[in-house]
XYZ file of N, CA, C and O in Angstrom:
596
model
N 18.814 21.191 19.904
C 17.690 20.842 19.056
C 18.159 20.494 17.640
O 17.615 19.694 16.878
N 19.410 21.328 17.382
C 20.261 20.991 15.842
C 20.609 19.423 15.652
O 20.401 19.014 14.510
N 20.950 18.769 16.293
C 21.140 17.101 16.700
C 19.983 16.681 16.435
O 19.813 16.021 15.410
N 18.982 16.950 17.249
C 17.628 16.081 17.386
C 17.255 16.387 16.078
O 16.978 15.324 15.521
N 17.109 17.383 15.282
C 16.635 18.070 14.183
C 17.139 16.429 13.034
O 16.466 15.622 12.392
N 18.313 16.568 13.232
C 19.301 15.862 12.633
C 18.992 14.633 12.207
O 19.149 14.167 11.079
N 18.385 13.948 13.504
C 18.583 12.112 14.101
C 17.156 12.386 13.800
O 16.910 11.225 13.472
N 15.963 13.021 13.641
C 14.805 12.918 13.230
C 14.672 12.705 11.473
O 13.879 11.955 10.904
N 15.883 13.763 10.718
C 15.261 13.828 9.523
C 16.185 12.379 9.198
O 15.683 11.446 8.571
N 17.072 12.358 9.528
C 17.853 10.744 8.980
C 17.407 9.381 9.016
O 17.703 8.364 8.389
N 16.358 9.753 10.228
C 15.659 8.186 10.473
C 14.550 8.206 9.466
O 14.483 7.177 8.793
N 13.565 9.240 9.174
C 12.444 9.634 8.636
C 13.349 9.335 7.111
O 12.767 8.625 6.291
N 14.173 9.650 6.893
C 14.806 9.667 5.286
C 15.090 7.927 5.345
O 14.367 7.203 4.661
N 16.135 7.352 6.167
C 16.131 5.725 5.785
C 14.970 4.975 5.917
O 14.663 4.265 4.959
N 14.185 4.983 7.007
C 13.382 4.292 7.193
C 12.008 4.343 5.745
O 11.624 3.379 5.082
N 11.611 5.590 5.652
C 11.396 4.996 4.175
C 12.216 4.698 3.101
O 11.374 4.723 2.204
N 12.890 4.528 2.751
C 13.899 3.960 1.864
C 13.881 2.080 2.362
O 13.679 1.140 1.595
N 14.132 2.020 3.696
C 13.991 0.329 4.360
C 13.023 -0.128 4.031
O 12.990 -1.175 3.385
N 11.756 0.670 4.460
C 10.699 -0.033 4.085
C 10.195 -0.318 2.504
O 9.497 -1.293 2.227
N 10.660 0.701 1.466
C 10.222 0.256 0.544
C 11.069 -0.977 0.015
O 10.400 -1.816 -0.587
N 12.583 -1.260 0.150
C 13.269 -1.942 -0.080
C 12.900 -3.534 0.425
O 12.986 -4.576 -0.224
N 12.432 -3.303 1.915
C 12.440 -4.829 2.669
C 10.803 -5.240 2.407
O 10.419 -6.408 2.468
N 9.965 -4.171 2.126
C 8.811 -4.906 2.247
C 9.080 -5.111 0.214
O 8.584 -6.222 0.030
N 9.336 -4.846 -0.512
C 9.715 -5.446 -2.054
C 10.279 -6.822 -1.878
O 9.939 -7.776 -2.577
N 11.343 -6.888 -0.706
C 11.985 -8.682 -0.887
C 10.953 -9.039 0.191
O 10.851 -10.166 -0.294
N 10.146 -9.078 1.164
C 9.045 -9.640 2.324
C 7.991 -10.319 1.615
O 7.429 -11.357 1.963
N 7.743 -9.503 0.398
C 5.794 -9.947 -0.571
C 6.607 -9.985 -1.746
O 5.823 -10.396 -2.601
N 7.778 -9.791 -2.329
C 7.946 -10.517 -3.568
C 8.247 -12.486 -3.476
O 9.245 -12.953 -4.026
N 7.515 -13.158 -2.929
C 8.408 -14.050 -2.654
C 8.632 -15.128 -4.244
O 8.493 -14.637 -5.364
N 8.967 -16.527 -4.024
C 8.871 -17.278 -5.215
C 7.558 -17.343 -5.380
O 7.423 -17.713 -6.546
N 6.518 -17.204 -4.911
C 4.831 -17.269 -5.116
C 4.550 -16.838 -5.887
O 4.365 -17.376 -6.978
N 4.381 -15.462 -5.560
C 4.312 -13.798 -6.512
C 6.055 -13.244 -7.067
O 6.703 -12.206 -6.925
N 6.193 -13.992 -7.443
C 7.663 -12.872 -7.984
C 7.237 -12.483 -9.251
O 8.023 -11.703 -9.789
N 5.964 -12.854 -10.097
C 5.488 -11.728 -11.001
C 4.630 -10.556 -10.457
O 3.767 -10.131 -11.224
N 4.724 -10.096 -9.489
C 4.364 -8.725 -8.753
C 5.542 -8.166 -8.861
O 6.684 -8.571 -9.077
N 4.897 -6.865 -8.614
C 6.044 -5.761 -8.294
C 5.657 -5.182 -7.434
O 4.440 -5.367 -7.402
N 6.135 -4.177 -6.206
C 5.781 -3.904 -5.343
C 4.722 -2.797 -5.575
O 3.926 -2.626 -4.652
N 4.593 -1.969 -6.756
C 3.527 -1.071 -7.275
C 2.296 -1.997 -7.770
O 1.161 -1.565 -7.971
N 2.673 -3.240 -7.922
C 1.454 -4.663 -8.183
C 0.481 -4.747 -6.758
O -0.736 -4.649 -6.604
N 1.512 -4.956 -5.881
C 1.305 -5.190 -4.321
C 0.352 -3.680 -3.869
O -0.771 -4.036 -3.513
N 0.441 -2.855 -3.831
C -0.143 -1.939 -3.384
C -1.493 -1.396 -4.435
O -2.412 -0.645 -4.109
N -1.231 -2.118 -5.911
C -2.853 -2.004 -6.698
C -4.044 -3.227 -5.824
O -5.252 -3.264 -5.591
N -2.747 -4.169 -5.538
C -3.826 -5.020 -4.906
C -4.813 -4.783 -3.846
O -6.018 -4.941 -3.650
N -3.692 -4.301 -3.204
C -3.994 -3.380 -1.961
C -5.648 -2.922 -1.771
O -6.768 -3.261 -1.390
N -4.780 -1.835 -2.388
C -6.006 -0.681 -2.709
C -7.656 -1.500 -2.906
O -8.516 -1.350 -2.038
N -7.913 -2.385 -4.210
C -8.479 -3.212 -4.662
C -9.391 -3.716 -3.378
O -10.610 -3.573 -3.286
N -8.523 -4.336 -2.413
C -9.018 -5.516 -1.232
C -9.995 -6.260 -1.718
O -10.584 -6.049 -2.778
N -10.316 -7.719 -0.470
C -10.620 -8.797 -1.089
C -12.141 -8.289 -1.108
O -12.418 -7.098 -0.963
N -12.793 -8.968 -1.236
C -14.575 -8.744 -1.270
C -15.461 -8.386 -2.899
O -15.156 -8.857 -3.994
N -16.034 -7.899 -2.744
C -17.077 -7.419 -3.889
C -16.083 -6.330 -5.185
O -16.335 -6.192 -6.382
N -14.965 -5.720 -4.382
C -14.156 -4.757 -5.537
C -14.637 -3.340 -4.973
O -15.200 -2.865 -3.987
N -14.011 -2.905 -6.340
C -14.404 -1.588 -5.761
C -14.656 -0.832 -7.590
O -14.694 -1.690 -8.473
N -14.801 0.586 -8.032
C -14.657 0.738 -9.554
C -13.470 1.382 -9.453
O -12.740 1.435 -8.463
N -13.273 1.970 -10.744
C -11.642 2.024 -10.969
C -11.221 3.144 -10.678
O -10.036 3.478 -10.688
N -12.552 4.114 -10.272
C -12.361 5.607 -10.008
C -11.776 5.968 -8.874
O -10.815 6.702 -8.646
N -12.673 5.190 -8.014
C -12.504 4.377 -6.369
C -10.627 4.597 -6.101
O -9.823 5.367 -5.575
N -10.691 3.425 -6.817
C -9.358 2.806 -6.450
C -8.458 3.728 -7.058
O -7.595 4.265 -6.363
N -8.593 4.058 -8.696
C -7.335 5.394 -8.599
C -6.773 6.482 -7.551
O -5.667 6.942 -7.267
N -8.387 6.694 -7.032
C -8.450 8.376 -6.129
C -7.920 7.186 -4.701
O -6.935 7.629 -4.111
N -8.301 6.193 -4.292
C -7.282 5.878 -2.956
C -5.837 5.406 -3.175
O -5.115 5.057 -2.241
N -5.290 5.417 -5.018
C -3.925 5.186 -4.455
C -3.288 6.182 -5.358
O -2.405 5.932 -6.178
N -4.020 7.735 -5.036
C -3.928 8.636 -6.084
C -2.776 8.649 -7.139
O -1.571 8.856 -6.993
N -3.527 8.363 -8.254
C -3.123 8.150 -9.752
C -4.278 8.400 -10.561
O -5.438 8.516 -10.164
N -3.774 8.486 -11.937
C -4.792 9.052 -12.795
C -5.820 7.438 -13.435
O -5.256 6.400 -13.779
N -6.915 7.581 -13.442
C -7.584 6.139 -13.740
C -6.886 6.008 -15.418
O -7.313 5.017 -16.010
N -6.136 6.658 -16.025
C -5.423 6.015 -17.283
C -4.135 5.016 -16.827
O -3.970 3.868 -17.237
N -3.056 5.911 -15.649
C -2.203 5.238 -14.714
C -3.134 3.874 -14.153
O -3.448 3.086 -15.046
N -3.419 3.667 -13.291
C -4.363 2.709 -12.765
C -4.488 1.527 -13.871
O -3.926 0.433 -13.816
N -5.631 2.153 -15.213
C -5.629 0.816 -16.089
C -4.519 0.279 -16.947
O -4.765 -0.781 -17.523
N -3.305 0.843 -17.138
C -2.168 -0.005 -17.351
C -1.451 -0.963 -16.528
O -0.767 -1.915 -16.902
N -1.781 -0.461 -15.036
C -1.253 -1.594 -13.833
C -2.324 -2.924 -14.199
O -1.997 -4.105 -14.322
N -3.789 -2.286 -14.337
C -4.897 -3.424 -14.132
C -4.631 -3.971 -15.234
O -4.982 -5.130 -15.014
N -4.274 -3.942 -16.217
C -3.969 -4.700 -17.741
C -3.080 -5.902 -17.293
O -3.272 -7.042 -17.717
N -1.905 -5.511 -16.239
C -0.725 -6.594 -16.270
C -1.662 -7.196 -14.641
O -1.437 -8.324 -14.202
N -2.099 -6.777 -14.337
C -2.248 -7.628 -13.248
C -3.392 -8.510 -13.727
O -3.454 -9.623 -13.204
N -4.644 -8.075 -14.970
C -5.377 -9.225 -15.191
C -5.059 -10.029 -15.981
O -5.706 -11.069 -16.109
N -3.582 -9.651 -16.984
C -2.965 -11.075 -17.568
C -2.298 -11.615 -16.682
O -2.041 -12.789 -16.953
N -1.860 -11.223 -15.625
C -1.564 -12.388 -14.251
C -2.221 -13.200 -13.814
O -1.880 -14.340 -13.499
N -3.268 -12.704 -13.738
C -4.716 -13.383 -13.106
C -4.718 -13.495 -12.074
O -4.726 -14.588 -11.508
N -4.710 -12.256 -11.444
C -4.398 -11.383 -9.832
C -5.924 -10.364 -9.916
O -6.057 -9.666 -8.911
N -6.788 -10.245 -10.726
C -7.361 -9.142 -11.052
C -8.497 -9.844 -11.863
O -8.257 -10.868 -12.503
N -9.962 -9.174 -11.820
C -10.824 -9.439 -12.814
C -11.815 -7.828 -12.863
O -12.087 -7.043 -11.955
N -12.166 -7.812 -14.374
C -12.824 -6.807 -14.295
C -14.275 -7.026 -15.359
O -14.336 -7.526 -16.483
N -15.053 -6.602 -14.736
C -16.236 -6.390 -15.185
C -17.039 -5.021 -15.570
O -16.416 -3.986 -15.331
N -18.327 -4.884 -16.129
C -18.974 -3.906 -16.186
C -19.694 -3.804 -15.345
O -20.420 -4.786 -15.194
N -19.901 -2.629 -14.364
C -21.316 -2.516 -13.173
C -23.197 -3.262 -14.214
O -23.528 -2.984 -15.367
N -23.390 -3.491 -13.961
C -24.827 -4.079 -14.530
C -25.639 -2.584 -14.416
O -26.292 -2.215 -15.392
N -25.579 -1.774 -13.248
C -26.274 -0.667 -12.953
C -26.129 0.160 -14.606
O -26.940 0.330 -15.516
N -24.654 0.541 -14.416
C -24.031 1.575 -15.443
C -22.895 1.031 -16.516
O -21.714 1.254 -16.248
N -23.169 0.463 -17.486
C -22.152 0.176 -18.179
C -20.965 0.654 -18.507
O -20.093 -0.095 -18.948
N -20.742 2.172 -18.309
C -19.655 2.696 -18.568
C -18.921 2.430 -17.262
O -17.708 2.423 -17.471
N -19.235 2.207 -15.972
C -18.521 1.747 -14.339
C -17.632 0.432 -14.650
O -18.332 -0.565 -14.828
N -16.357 0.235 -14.744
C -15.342 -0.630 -14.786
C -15.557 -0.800 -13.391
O -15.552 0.171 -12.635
N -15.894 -2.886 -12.681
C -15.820 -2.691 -11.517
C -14.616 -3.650 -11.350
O -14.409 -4.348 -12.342
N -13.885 -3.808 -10.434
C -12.497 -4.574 -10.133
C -12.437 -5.076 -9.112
O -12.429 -4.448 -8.053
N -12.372 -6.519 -9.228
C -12.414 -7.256 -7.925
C -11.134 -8.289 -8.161
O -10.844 -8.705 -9.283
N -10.375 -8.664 -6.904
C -9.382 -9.776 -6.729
C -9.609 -11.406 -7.290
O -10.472 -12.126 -6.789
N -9.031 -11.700 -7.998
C -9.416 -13.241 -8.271
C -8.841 -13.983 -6.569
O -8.460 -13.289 -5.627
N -8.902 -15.055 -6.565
C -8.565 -16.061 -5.792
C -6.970 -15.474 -5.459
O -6.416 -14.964 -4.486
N -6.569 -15.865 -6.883
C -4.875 -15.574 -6.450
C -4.554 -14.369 -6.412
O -3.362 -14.110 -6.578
N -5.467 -13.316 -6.193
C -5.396 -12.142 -5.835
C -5.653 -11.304 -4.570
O -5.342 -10.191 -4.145
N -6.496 -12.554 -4.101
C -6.706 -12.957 -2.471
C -5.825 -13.129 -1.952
O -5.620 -12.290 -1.075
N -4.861 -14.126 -2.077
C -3.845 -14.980 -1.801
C -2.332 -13.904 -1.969
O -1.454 -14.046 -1.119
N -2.219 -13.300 -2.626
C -1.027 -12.332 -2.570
C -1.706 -10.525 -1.642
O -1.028 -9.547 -1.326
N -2.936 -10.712 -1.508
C -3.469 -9.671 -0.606
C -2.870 -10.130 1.007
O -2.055 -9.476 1.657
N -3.332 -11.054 1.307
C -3.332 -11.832 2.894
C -2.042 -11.605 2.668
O -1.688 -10.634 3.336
N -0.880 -12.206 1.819
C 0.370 -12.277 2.274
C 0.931 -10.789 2.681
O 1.550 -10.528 3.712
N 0.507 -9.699 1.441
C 0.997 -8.154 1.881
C 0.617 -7.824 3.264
O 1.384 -7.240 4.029
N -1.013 -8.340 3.699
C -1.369 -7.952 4.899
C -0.751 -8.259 5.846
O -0.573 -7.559 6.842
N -0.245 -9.621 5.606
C 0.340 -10.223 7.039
C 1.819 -9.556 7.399
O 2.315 -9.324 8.501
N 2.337 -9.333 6.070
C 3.515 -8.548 6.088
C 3.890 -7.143 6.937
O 4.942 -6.619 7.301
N 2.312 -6.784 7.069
C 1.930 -5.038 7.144
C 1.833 -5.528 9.028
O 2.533 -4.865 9.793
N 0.995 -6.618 9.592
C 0.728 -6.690 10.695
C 2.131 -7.355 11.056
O 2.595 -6.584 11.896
N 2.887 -8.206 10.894
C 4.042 -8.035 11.269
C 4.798 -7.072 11.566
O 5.498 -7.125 12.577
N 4.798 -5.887 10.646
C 5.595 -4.876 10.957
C 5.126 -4.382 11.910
O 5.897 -4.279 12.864
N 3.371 -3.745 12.139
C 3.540 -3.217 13.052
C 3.502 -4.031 14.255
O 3.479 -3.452 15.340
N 3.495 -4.760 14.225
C 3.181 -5.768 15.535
C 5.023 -5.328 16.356
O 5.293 -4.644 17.343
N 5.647 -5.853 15.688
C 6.789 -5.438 15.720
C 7.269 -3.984 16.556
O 7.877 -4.022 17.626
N 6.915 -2.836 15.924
C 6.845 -1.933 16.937
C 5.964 -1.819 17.774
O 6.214 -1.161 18.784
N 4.552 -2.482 17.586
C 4.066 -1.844 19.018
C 4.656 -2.867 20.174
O 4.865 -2.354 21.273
N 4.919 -4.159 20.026
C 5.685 -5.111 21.113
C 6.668 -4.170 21.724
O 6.984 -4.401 22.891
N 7.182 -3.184 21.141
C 8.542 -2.145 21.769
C 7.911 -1.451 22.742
O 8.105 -1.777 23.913
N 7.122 -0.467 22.447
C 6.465 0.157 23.119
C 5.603 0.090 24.458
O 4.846 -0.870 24.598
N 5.664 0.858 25.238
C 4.589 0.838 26.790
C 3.430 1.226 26.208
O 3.246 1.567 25.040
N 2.482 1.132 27.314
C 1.383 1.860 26.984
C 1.451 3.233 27.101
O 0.382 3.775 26.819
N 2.366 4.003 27.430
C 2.280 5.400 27.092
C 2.987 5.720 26.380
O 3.088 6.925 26.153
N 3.605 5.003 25.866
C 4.365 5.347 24.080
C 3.843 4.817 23.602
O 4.554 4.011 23.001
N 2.885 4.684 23.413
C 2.178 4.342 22.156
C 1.024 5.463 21.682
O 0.768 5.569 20.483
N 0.394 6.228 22.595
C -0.019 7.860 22.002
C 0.755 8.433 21.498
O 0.350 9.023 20.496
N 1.856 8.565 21.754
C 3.107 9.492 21.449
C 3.297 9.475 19.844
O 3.170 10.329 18.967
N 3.666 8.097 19.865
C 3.766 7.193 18.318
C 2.149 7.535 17.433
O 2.018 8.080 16.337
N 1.508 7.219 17.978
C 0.293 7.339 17.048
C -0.049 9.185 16.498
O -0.631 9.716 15.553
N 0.755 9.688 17.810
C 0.192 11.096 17.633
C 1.503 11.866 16.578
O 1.082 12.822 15.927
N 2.954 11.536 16.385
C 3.728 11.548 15.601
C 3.222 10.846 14.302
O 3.269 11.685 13.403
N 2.848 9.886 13.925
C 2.444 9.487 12.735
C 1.628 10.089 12.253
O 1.657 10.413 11.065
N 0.618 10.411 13.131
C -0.411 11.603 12.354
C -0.266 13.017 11.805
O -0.789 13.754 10.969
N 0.670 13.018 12.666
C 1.582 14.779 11.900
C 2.197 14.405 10.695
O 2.008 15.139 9.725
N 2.974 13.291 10.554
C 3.583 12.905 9.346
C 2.948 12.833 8.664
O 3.324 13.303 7.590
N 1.576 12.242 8.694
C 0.196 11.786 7.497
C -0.288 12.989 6.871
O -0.517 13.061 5.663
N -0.450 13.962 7.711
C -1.210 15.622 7.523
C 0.323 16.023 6.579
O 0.082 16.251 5.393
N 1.818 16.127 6.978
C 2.348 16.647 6.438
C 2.342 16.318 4.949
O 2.337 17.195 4.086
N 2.343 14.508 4.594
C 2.026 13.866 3.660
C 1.124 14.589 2.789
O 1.398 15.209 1.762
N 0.131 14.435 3.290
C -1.554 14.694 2.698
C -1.723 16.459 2.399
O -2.757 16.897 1.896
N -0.698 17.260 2.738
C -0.671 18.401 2.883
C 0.816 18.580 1.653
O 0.496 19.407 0.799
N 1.615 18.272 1.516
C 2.839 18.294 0.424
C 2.193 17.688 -0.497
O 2.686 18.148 -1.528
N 1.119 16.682 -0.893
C 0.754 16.421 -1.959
C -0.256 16.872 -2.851
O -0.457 16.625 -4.041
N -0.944 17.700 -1.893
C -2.023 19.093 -2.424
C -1.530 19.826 -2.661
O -2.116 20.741 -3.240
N -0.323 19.919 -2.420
C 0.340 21.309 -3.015
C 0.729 21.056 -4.322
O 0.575 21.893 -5.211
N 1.339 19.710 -4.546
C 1.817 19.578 -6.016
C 0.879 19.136 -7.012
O 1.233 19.023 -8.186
């Protein structure tokens, strides 16, 4: 089990390290090479449609909404980003994608369905519970180490 122990934590240790590395050169391309991959994942968060407010979006890519509006500062002098006041509540900052904020969203996405497309093509249909049911322990362990700190 000392081996397996082993070849579990080494893959779990590179593979995030790969992914943050390959998906940074995948969605930085000459398009967006004024993103950064912490650009890429405000976008993210953001998605295309109506927006979301800034409270929203801090608490889903947990950061503090002071963190948050220094990303949204450089991403709306990009003009990746627009922000408005809710009409309801004036003090509600609401944040929605411009066009070219659309346009570098689809590309992260397609990036994201590639990957997994990628592994599930590996997989049978009965490895693929297996996989889904391992990722979810990882997510809880995630979501569980970060309440602690």
């Amino acid at each position: 089990m000392d081996t397996a122990y082993r070849k579990i934590n080494d893959v779990l240790v590179n593979l995030i390290n790969e992914i943050w590395e390959l998906e940074e050169k995948a969605i930085i391309t000459e398009e967006f090479q004024d993103l950064t991959n912490n650009d890429m994942h405000v976008i993210e968060a953001i998605g295309p449609g109506p927006g979301n407010n800034m409270s929203a979006i801090a608490k889903k890519l947990n950061v503090t909404v002071g963190t948050l509006t220094t990303a949204m500062n450089h991403l709306v002098k990009k003009m990746y980003v627009e922000r408005h006041r809710s009409e309801k509540d004036r003090r509600v900052v609401m944040v929605n994608l411009t066009p070219k904020g659309e346009g570098a969203y689809r590309h992260h996405e397609d990036y994201h369905r590639q990957m997994t497309q990628a592994v599930v093509d590996r997989l049978s249909e009965e490895e693929l519970p297996v996989l889904v049911k391992t990722l979810d322990a990882l997510t809880d362990f995630f979501k569980g180490y970060s309440e602690k700190s």
